[in-house]
Protein backbone atom coordinates (compact mmCIF):
# COMPACT_ATOMS: atom_id res chain seq x y z
CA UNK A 1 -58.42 -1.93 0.57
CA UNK A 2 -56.44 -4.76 -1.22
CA UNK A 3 -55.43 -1.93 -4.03
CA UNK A 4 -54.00 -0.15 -1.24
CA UNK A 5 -51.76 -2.81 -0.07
CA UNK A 6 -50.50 -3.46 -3.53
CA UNK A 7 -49.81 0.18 -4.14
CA UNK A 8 -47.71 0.01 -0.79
CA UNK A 9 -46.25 -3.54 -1.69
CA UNK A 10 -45.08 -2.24 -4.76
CA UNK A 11 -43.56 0.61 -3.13
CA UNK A 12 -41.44 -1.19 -0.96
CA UNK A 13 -40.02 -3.33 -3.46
CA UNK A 14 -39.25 -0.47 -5.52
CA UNK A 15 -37.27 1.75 -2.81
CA UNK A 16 -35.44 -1.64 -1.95
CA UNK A 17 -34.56 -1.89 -5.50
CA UNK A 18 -33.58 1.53 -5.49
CA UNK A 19 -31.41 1.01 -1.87
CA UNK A 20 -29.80 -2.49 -3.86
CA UNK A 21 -28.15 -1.22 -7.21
CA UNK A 22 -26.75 1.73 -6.29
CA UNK A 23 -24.83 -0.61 -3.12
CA UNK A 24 -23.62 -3.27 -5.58
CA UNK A 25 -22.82 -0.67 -7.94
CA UNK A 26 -20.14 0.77 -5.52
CA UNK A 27 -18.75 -2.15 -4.65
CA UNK A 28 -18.18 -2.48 -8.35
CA UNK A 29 -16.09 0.51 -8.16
CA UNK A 30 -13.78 -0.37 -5.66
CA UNK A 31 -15.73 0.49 -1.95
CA UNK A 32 -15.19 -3.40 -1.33
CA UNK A 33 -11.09 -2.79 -0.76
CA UNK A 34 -8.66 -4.93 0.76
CA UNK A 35 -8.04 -4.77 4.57
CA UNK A 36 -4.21 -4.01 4.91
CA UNK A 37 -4.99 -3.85 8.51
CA UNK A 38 -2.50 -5.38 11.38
CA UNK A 39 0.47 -6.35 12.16
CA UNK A 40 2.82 -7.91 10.04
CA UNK A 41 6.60 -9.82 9.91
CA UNK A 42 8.34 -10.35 6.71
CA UNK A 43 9.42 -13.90 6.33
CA UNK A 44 13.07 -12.36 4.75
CA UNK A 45 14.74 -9.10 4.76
CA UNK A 46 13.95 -7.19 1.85
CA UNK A 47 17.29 -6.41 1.70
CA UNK A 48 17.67 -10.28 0.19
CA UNK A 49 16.00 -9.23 -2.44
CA UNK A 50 17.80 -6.82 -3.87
CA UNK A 51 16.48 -3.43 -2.47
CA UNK A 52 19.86 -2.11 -0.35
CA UNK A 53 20.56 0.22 -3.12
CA UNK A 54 17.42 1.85 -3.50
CA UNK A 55 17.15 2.66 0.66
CA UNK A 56 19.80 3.18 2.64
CA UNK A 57 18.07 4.69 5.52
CA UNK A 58 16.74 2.32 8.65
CA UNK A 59 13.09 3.40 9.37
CA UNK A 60 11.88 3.21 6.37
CA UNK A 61 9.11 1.28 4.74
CA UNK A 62 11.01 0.17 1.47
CA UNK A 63 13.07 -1.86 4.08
CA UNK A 64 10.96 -3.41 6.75
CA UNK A 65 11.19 -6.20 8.69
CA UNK A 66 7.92 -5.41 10.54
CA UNK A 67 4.95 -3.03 9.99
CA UNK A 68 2.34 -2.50 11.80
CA UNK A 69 -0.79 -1.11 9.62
CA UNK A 70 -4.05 1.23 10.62
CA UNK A 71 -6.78 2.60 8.39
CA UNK A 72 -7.12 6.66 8.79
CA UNK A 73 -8.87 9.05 7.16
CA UNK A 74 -8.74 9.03 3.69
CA UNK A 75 -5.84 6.44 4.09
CA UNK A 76 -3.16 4.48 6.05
CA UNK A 77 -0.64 4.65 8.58
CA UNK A 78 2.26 2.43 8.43
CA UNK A 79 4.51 2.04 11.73
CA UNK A 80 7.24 -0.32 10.34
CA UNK A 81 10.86 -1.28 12.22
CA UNK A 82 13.32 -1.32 9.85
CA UNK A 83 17.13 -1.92 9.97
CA UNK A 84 20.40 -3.21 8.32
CA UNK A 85 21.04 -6.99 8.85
CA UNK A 86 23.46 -7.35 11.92
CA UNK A 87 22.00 -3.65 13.26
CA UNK A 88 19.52 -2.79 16.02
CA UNK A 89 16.00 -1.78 13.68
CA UNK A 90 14.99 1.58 13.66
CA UNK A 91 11.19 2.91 14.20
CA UNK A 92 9.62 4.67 11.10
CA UNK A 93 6.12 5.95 10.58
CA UNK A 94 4.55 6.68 7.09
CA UNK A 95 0.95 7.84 5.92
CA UNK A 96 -0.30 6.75 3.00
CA UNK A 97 -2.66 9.21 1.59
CA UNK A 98 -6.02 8.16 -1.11
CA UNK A 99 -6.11 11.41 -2.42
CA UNK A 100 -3.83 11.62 -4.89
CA UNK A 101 -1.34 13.74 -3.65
CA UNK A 102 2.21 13.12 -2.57
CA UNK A 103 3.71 12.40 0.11
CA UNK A 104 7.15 13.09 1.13
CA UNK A 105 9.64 11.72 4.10
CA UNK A 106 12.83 13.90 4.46
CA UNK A 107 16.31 11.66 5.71
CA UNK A 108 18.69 14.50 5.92
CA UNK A 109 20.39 16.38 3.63
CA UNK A 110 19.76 15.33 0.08
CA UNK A 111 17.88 11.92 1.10
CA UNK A 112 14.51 11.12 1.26
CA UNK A 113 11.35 10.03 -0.35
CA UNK A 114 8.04 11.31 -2.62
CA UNK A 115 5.09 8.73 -2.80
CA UNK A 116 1.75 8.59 -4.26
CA UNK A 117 -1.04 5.80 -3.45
CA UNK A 118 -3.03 4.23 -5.63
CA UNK A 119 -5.69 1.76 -5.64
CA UNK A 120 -6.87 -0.88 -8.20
CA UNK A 121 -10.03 -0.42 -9.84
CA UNK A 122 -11.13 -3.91 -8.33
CA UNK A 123 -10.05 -3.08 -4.76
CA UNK A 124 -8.07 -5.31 -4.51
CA UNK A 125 -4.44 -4.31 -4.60
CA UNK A 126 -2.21 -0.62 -3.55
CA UNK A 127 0.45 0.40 -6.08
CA UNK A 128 2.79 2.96 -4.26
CA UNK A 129 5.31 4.57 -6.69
CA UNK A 130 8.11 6.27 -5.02
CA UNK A 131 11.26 8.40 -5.88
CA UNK A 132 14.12 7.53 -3.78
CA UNK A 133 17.03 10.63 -3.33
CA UNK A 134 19.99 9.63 -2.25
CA UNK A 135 23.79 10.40 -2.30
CA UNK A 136 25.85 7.78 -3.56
CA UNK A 137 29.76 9.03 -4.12
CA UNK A 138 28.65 12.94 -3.20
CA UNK A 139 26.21 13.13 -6.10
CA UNK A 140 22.67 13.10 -5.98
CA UNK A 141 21.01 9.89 -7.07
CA UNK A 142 17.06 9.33 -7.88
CA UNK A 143 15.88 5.61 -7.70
CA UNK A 144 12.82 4.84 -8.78
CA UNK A 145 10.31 2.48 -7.30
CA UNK A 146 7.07 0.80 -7.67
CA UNK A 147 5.33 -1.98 -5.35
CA UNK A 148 2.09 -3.23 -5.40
CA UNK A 149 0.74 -4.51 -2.39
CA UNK A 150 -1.78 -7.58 -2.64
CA UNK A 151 -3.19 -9.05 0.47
CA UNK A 152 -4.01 -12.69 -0.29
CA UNK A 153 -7.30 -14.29 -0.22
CA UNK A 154 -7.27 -15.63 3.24
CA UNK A 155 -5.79 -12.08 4.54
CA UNK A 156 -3.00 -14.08 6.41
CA UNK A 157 -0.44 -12.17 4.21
CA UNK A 158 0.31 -9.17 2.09
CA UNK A 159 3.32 -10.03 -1.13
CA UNK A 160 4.59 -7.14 -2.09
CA UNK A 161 6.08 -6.78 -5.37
CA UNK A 162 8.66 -4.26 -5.88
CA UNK A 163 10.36 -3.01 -9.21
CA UNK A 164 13.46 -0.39 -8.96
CA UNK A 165 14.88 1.62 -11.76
CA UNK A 166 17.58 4.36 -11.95
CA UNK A 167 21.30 4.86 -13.45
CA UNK A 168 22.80 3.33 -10.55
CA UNK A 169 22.64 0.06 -12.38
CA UNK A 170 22.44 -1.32 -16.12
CA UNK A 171 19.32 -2.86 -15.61
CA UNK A 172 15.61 -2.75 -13.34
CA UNK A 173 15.87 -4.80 -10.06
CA UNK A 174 13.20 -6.50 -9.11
CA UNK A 175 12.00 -8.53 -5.71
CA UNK A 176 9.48 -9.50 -3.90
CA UNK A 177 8.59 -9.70 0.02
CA UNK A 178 6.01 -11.71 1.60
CA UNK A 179 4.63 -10.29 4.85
CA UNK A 180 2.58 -12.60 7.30
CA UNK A 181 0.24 -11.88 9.67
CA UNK A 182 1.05 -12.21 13.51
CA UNK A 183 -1.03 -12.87 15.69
């Protein structure tokens, strides 16, 4: 009778052994992500940083003011408010996609935006790399942009550092935006 406790004893602690690696080995590889979640208020305009040239449409992410951010399938919806200092802000909506795949936001003729999400191996931060089309002086103009999002340790606000490249200027621009939580 005792050998038949063992036997079962033993089997328990193997199938919890075998329930316990494979869950620490995924959050290893990134299951354990940051919670972009909520609403948030950036403490300046991003346009103080530098960004006016790469969007010059209100709505959009690359220039909010507020965003408001919910998990969905396979990714995340951004609702941000967006404007021009001195203008009313404009409503925009964005989903960011996991899957590799790009996404793209039409402005009009000739203006718009392709994005791809990524995350870090760690979890831990979103890099977003976007190609900008606009018309500057009746000619088409690509700007190129990367951010990477990293919510801090307390999650009481997301910094989000953005680096802009293209012809329109001699040199990258670079700035950075510090969202806090409301609420």
């Amino acid at each position: 009778m005792k050998n038949k406790s063992n036997v079962w004893y033993s089997l328990a602690m193997v199938l919890a052994v075998m329930m316990y690696v494979p869950v620490q080995a995924g959050q290893k590889n990134g299951a354990q992500r940051a919670d972009f979640s909520g609403e948030w208020r950036a403490k300046t305009s991003i346009a103080m940083g530098g960004n006016i040239v790469c969007c010059f449409d209100p709505g959009d992410r690359l220039l909010a003011q507020t965003m408001k951010i919910a998990p969905q399938a396979g990714g995340l919806t951004v609702a941000v408010s967006s404007g021009f200092p001195g203008t009313a802000p404009v409503a925009g909506l964005e989903k960011m996609s996991f899957d590799g795949k790009a996404s793209e936001i039409a402005h009009g003729r000739g203006r718009g935006k392709k994005f791809t999400v990524k995350w870090s191996a760690d979890g831990r931060t979103l890099t977003v790399n976007s190609t900008v089309r606009l018309i500057i002086d009746q000619k088409q103009t690509e700007v190129y942009v990367t951010e990477v999002w990293n919510l801090s340790p307390n999650g009481k606000s997301i910094t989000v550092q953005a680096n802009a490249r293209s012809g329109l200027y001699s040199k990258a621009r670079a700035w950075k935006t510090v969202f806090e939580k409301v609420g």
